[in-house]
Amino acid sequence: MPGGNCVLTRIILTFAQTAFAGVLLLTAAGMFGLHGKYLELASHFRLQYLLAAAVCLPLFIALKSWPWAALDTAYVLAVTALLLPSYLSRQTEESQQASTHSLRLLLSNVNYENTRYAELASLIESESPDVIVLQEVTTGWLDALKPSAARYPFTRWRAEETDGSGIALLSRIPFEESDVAFVGRGDRPGIVARLRVGGAPLSLFAIHPHAPLRPKHFGYRNEQLLAAAEQARSLPAPKIFVGDLNTTPWSPYFGRVLAESGMVDARKGFGLLPTWPVWNRTPLLMLPLDHCFVSPDIRIENIRTGPNIGSDHLPVIIDLALPVTAKRK
């Protein structure tokens, strides 16, 4: 049997080497995501690459393949270091204000094919958000939420039945102004609103770009993200920018949106909080696609995912502390 053991060892080692080489190749490809659709798609799976590398590492050690073990160890440590900021709070001094107003925001891509209306209604009842941003809304969703109208009398929406581009803003806080807005190319509406929270103004901007899978949609999504970042920068602070952005924190376009908008990722310090796809049921294999960015003068008290409401996305609940005195930025 020694010969059989040797063959099995070679098979296992070859499998581990091939898998880890694939991880390295895909990781490198993702770093050049600004140069093509498939390169950018490779950037989204950093956590999954880390898990694959972590599985390969004990195999290299057990089989005494030391050069591969050393390279794998270096990779695991490097990627872990890149993911750690998601769990380390980075609140700015500007956000540490004594006088604040509290705001709870619920963001949910409800999925236009989903008809489990009662589950979202139950979530709204239990969480009691001040502001609700819904994406992929249809007239069916708007009709189902009419019982909530008394609690959320201030609304702005655009329903779409078949393409997932519908969007709605519901608020118990009055709008100073609100409008459906189109940014970038394509036909995906967003909403821009100005609210007054405890006497202080608040800007809110919500979009839902195309998923970057079909022809042209990769370019449409990127243009809308960058145009939205520019528009978000121009809004007066304090301000919130939310949506299913169809990108992850590891995409180079995500980094550009943060840099060009001058805003802060609300997730930072609270974990990765993956939201899609819900049917996977394994958070380690899911991706964080639904995001909330805030101006640096807003303090993030908490951000978490909600329960499955029948959509392919989990809802996100964000608790914020808004400055009493607003500054223009």
Short mmCIF file of C-alpha atoms in Angstrom, two decimals:
data_model
loop_
_atom_site.label_atom_id
_atom_site.label_comp_id
_atom_site.label_asym_id
_atom_site.label_seq_id
_atom_site.Cartn_x
_atom_site.Cartn_y
_atom_site.Cartn_z
CA MET A 1 0.00 0.00 0.00
CA PRO A 2 2.93 2.44 0.28
CA GLY A 3 2.66 3.05 -3.44
CA GLY A 4 -1.06 3.74 -3.11
CA ASN A 5 -0.43 6.20 -0.28
CA CYS A 6 2.16 7.98 -2.42
CA VAL A 7 -0.32 8.34 -5.28
CA LEU A 8 -3.01 9.66 -2.93
CA THR A 9 -0.52 12.12 -1.45
CA ARG A 10 0.37 13.41 -4.92
CA ILE A 11 -3.31 13.77 -5.81
CA ILE A 12 -4.09 15.72 -2.63
CA LEU A 13 -1.03 17.92 -3.04
CA THR A 14 -1.80 18.61 -6.70
CA PHE A 15 -5.39 19.50 -5.78
CA ALA A 16 -4.24 21.90 -3.05
CA GLN A 17 -1.61 23.49 -5.28
CA THR A 18 -4.08 23.95 -8.14
CA ALA A 19 -6.73 25.40 -5.84
CA PHE A 20 -4.33 27.82 -4.17
CA ALA A 21 -2.80 28.85 -7.50
CA GLY A 22 -6.34 29.63 -8.66
CA VAL A 23 -6.87 31.74 -5.54
CA LEU A 24 -3.69 33.70 -6.27
CA LEU A 25 -4.65 34.20 -9.91
CA LEU A 26 -8.17 35.39 -9.12
CA THR A 27 -6.94 37.68 -6.35
CA ALA A 28 -4.44 39.25 -8.73
CA ALA A 29 -7.11 39.60 -11.43
CA GLY A 30 -9.39 41.47 -9.03
CA MET A 31 -6.69 44.07 -8.44
CA PHE A 32 -7.07 45.16 -12.08
CA GLY A 33 -10.85 45.49 -11.88
CA LEU A 34 -10.85 48.96 -13.43
CA HIS A 35 -9.68 47.42 -16.70
CA GLY A 36 -12.50 45.01 -17.48
CA LYS A 37 -15.73 43.36 -16.45
CA TYR A 38 -14.37 39.91 -15.64
CA LEU A 39 -11.37 41.32 -13.80
CA GLU A 40 -13.72 43.39 -11.65
CA LEU A 41 -16.00 40.41 -11.01
CA ALA A 42 -12.99 38.56 -9.60
CA SER A 43 -12.54 41.27 -6.96
CA HIS A 44 -15.76 40.49 -5.08
CA PHE A 45 -14.83 37.15 -3.52
CA ARG A 46 -11.99 38.11 -1.19
CA LEU A 47 -13.53 36.36 1.81
CA GLN A 48 -14.14 33.20 -0.21
CA TYR A 49 -10.56 33.25 -1.50
CA LEU A 50 -9.36 33.53 2.09
CA LEU A 51 -11.46 30.53 3.10
CA ALA A 52 -10.11 28.45 0.21
CA ALA A 53 -6.53 29.38 1.12
CA ALA A 54 -7.21 28.50 4.76
CA VAL A 55 -8.44 25.04 3.69
CA CYS A 56 -5.31 24.46 1.60
CA LEU A 57 -2.88 25.52 4.33
CA PRO A 58 -3.20 22.47 6.65
CA LEU A 59 -2.88 20.21 3.61
CA PHE A 60 0.43 21.83 2.67
CA ILE A 61 1.63 21.50 6.26
CA ALA A 62 0.50 17.87 6.61
CA LEU A 63 2.19 16.96 3.33
CA LYS A 64 5.32 18.94 4.30
CA SER A 65 5.16 21.10 1.21
CA TRP A 66 6.93 23.93 2.98
CA PRO A 67 7.33 26.47 0.15
CA TRP A 68 3.60 26.26 -0.60
CA ALA A 69 2.80 26.37 3.11
CA ALA A 70 4.90 29.52 3.52
CA LEU A 71 3.26 31.23 0.54
CA ASP A 72 -0.20 30.23 1.74
CA THR A 73 0.53 31.49 5.26
CA ALA A 74 1.68 34.84 3.88
CA TYR A 75 -1.49 35.08 1.78
CA VAL A 76 -3.81 34.25 4.69
CA LEU A 77 -2.10 36.82 6.92
CA ALA A 78 -2.16 39.52 4.24
CA VAL A 79 -5.83 39.07 3.34
CA THR A 80 -6.83 38.81 7.00
CA ALA A 81 -5.08 42.14 7.61
CA LEU A 82 -7.05 43.66 4.71
CA LEU A 83 -10.35 42.41 6.15
CA LEU A 84 -9.66 43.49 9.74
CA PRO A 85 -10.69 47.15 9.21
CA SER A 86 -14.25 45.89 8.72
CA TYR A 87 -14.19 44.88 12.38
CA LEU A 88 -12.24 47.84 13.77
CA SER A 89 -14.16 51.05 14.45
CA ARG A 90 -12.95 54.11 12.57
CA GLN A 91 -15.25 56.82 13.90
CA THR A 92 -13.89 60.26 13.14
CA GLU A 93 -13.43 62.99 15.72
CA GLU A 94 -15.94 65.05 13.75
CA SER A 95 -18.64 62.45 14.45
CA GLN A 96 -18.05 62.45 18.22
CA GLN A 97 -20.53 65.21 19.03
CA ALA A 98 -22.27 65.58 22.36
CA SER A 99 -25.56 66.83 20.92
CA THR A 100 -27.15 64.53 18.38
CA HIS A 101 -30.47 63.38 16.97
CA SER A 102 -31.09 59.65 16.56
CA LEU A 103 -32.23 58.19 13.25
CA ARG A 104 -33.00 54.58 12.33
CA LEU A 105 -32.93 53.72 8.63
CA LEU A 106 -34.14 50.50 7.02
CA LEU A 107 -32.74 49.58 3.60
CA SER A 108 -34.25 46.62 1.77
CA ASN A 109 -34.05 45.27 -1.75
CA VAL A 110 -37.39 43.47 -1.62
CA ASN A 111 -37.00 41.62 -4.97
CA TYR A 112 -39.70 42.49 -7.47
CA GLU A 113 -40.74 38.81 -7.79
CA ASN A 114 -41.15 38.40 -4.02
CA THR A 115 -44.70 38.49 -2.66
CA ARG A 116 -44.03 37.85 1.02
CA TYR A 117 -45.32 41.32 1.84
CA ALA A 118 -46.33 40.50 5.41
CA GLU A 119 -42.75 39.70 6.40
CA LEU A 120 -41.51 43.17 5.50
CA ALA A 121 -44.53 44.70 7.24
CA SER A 122 -43.67 42.68 10.35
CA LEU A 123 -40.05 43.85 10.17
CA ILE A 124 -41.16 47.47 9.89
CA GLU A 125 -43.45 46.98 12.87
CA SER A 126 -40.72 45.43 15.04
CA GLU A 127 -37.86 47.75 14.06
CA SER A 128 -39.88 50.98 13.80
CA PRO A 129 -37.45 52.78 11.48
CA ASP A 130 -37.72 56.52 10.94
CA VAL A 131 -36.86 56.25 7.25
CA ILE A 132 -37.32 53.31 4.87
CA VAL A 133 -35.58 52.88 1.51
CA LEU A 134 -37.00 50.06 -0.63
CA GLN A 135 -35.60 48.84 -3.92
CA GLU A 136 -37.13 46.70 -6.68
CA VAL A 137 -40.57 47.89 -5.55
CA THR A 138 -43.66 47.18 -7.63
CA THR A 139 -47.21 48.44 -7.34
CA GLY A 140 -47.93 45.23 -5.44
CA TRP A 141 -45.40 46.21 -2.80
CA LEU A 142 -46.73 49.75 -2.56
CA ASP A 143 -50.30 48.48 -2.18
CA ALA A 144 -49.21 46.02 0.50
CA LEU A 145 -47.55 48.81 2.49
CA LYS A 146 -50.60 51.09 2.48
CA PRO A 147 -51.47 50.08 6.08
CA SER A 148 -48.16 51.68 7.08
CA ALA A 149 -49.04 54.94 5.35
CA ALA A 150 -50.34 56.55 8.53
CA ARG A 151 -46.96 56.05 10.20
CA TYR A 152 -44.95 56.97 7.08
CA PRO A 153 -46.96 59.75 5.45
CA PHE A 154 -44.04 61.29 3.56
CA THR A 155 -43.22 59.27 0.45
CA ARG A 156 -41.48 59.43 -2.88
CA TRP A 157 -41.48 56.44 -5.19
CA ARG A 158 -41.29 55.04 -8.70
CA ALA A 159 -42.68 51.53 -9.16
CA GLU A 160 -41.52 49.20 -11.94
CA GLU A 161 -43.08 45.80 -12.53
CA THR A 162 -40.54 43.73 -14.44
CA ASP A 163 -36.99 45.05 -14.40
CA GLY A 164 -36.19 45.52 -10.71
CA SER A 165 -35.56 49.25 -11.00
CA GLY A 166 -38.42 50.43 -8.78
CA ILE A 167 -37.48 52.49 -5.73
CA ALA A 168 -39.36 54.02 -2.81
CA LEU A 169 -38.62 56.30 0.13
CA LEU A 170 -41.01 56.26 3.09
CA SER A 171 -40.51 58.54 6.07
CA ARG A 172 -42.19 59.62 9.25
CA ILE A 173 -39.99 62.73 9.04
CA PRO A 174 -41.21 65.53 6.74
CA PHE A 175 -39.40 66.23 3.48
CA GLU A 176 -38.24 69.73 2.70
CA GLU A 177 -37.93 68.49 -0.85
CA SER A 178 -37.68 65.16 -2.68
CA ASP A 179 -37.37 64.01 -6.25
CA VAL A 180 -36.79 60.96 -8.43
CA ALA A 181 -33.38 61.41 -10.06
CA PHE A 182 -31.50 59.64 -12.84
CA VAL A 183 -27.71 59.61 -12.72
CA GLY A 184 -25.37 58.17 -15.32
CA ARG A 185 -26.62 56.26 -18.36
CA GLY A 186 -29.39 53.70 -18.27
CA ASP A 187 -32.88 53.87 -16.87
CA ARG A 188 -32.34 53.23 -13.16
CA PRO A 189 -34.06 55.84 -10.99
CA GLY A 190 -32.74 57.09 -7.68
CA ILE A 191 -34.23 59.36 -5.05
CA VAL A 192 -32.77 62.56 -3.63
CA ALA A 193 -34.45 64.07 -0.57
CA ARG A 194 -33.93 66.74 2.02
CA LEU A 195 -35.38 66.03 5.46
CA ARG A 196 -35.43 67.97 8.70
CA VAL A 197 -34.59 65.86 11.76
CA GLY A 198 -35.19 67.61 15.06
CA GLY A 199 -34.93 70.94 13.30
CA ALA A 200 -31.63 70.08 11.58
CA PRO A 201 -31.51 69.35 7.83
CA LEU A 202 -30.42 65.97 6.44
CA SER A 203 -29.65 65.01 2.83
CA LEU A 204 -30.54 61.49 1.68
CA PHE A 205 -29.60 59.91 -1.64
CA ALA A 206 -30.60 56.38 -2.72
CA ILE A 207 -29.73 54.50 -5.92
CA HIS A 208 -29.83 50.95 -7.28
CA PRO A 209 -27.44 50.51 -10.22
CA HIS A 210 -27.60 47.66 -12.72
CA ALA A 211 -26.04 44.33 -11.81
CA PRO A 212 -22.83 44.22 -13.89
CA LEU A 213 -23.59 40.95 -15.67
CA ARG A 214 -25.35 41.66 -18.96
CA PRO A 215 -23.73 43.42 -21.92
CA LYS A 216 -23.51 47.18 -21.30
CA HIS A 217 -24.67 46.86 -17.68
CA PHE A 218 -21.09 46.78 -16.36
CA GLY A 219 -20.46 50.18 -17.91
CA TYR A 220 -23.87 51.51 -16.87
CA ARG A 221 -23.30 50.47 -13.26
CA ASN A 222 -19.86 52.05 -13.10
CA GLU A 223 -21.04 55.31 -14.66
CA GLN A 224 -23.98 55.50 -12.29
CA LEU A 225 -21.79 54.78 -9.26
CA LEU A 226 -19.28 57.48 -10.16
CA ALA A 227 -21.96 60.01 -11.15
CA ALA A 228 -23.76 59.28 -7.88
CA ALA A 229 -20.53 59.78 -5.93
CA GLU A 230 -20.13 63.20 -7.54
CA GLN A 231 -23.73 64.11 -6.77
CA ALA A 232 -23.40 62.84 -3.18
CA ARG A 233 -20.33 65.03 -2.70
CA SER A 234 -22.32 68.08 -3.79
CA LEU A 235 -25.12 67.51 -1.27
CA PRO A 236 -24.97 69.50 1.98
CA ALA A 237 -23.97 67.60 5.12
CA PRO A 238 -25.06 65.79 7.14
CA LYS A 239 -25.89 63.32 4.39
CA ILE A 240 -26.61 59.64 3.79
CA PHE A 241 -26.06 57.67 0.58
CA VAL A 242 -27.67 54.21 0.52
CA GLY A 243 -28.60 51.41 -1.84
CA ASP A 244 -28.03 48.00 -3.28
CA LEU A 245 -24.99 49.16 -5.20
CA ASN A 246 -24.31 45.79 -6.86
CA THR A 247 -20.69 45.91 -5.78
CA THR A 248 -18.64 44.86 -2.77
CA PRO A 249 -16.11 46.72 -0.60
CA TRP A 250 -13.28 45.02 -2.52
CA SER A 251 -14.16 46.37 -5.94
CA PRO A 252 -11.96 49.25 -7.10
CA TYR A 253 -15.16 51.09 -8.03
CA PHE A 254 -16.34 50.91 -4.42
CA GLY A 255 -13.11 52.58 -3.34
CA ARG A 256 -13.57 55.29 -5.95
CA VAL A 257 -17.12 55.97 -4.77
CA LEU A 258 -15.93 56.46 -1.20
CA ALA A 259 -13.00 58.63 -2.25
CA GLU A 260 -14.96 60.81 -4.67
CA SER A 261 -18.01 61.22 -2.43
CA GLY A 262 -15.92 62.03 0.66
CA MET A 263 -18.17 59.78 2.71
CA VAL A 264 -17.64 56.97 5.25
CA ASP A 265 -18.67 53.32 4.94
CA ALA A 266 -21.14 52.68 7.77
CA ARG A 267 -20.10 49.00 7.91
CA LYS A 268 -16.60 49.78 9.11
CA GLY A 269 -16.22 48.47 12.63
CA PHE A 270 -19.34 46.29 12.50
CA GLY A 271 -18.18 43.41 10.29
CA LEU A 272 -18.71 42.40 6.68
CA LEU A 273 -22.50 41.93 7.05
CA PRO A 274 -23.10 40.03 3.79
CA THR A 275 -26.56 40.51 2.28
CA TRP A 276 -26.73 38.43 -0.93
CA PRO A 277 -27.70 35.79 -1.97
CA VAL A 278 -30.04 34.79 0.86
CA TRP A 279 -30.72 31.37 -0.68
CA ASN A 280 -27.09 30.48 -0.02
CA ARG A 281 -27.86 30.41 3.74
CA THR A 282 -24.12 30.44 4.50
CA PRO A 283 -22.90 33.96 5.43
CA LEU A 284 -19.30 33.05 4.62
CA LEU A 285 -20.34 32.43 1.02
CA MET A 286 -22.48 35.58 0.69
CA LEU A 287 -21.49 39.05 -0.51
CA PRO A 288 -22.11 42.52 1.00
CA LEU A 289 -23.95 44.35 -1.79
CA ASP A 290 -26.27 46.64 0.18
CA HIS A 291 -24.48 49.69 1.55
CA CYS A 292 -24.85 52.84 3.59
CA PHE A 293 -22.37 55.72 3.37
CA VAL A 294 -22.54 58.75 5.63
CA SER A 295 -20.78 62.09 5.89
CA PRO A 296 -18.02 62.17 8.54
CA ASP A 297 -20.12 64.27 10.92
CA ILE A 298 -22.61 61.40 11.39
CA ARG A 299 -21.89 58.78 14.03
CA ILE A 300 -22.81 55.18 13.27
CA GLU A 301 -24.31 53.69 16.42
CA ASN A 302 -25.05 50.29 14.88
CA ILE A 303 -25.57 48.54 11.58
CA ARG A 304 -26.86 45.00 11.17
CA THR A 305 -28.69 42.75 8.77
CA GLY A 306 -32.32 41.83 9.31
CA PRO A 307 -34.18 38.55 8.78
CA ASN A 308 -35.04 36.86 5.51
CA ILE A 309 -38.20 38.50 4.10
CA GLY A 310 -38.40 36.35 0.97
CA SER A 311 -36.03 38.46 -1.11
CA ASP A 312 -32.63 37.37 -2.38
CA HIS A 313 -31.19 40.21 -0.25
CA LEU A 314 -31.23 40.62 3.51
CA PRO A 315 -32.48 43.99 4.76
CA VAL A 316 -30.06 46.31 6.56
CA ILE A 317 -30.93 48.35 9.67
CA ILE A 318 -28.72 51.36 10.45
CA ASP A 319 -28.82 53.42 13.65
CA LEU A 320 -27.26 56.86 13.27
CA ALA A 321 -26.55 59.86 15.47
CA LEU A 322 -26.94 63.08 13.50
CA PRO A 323 -25.30 66.35 14.52
CA VAL A 324 -27.66 68.98 15.88
CA THR A 325 -25.87 71.73 13.97
CA ALA A 326 -25.39 70.93 10.30
CA LYS A 327 -22.31 71.95 8.37
CA ARG A 328 -22.18 72.33 4.62
CA LYS A 329 -19.65 70.09 2.90
#
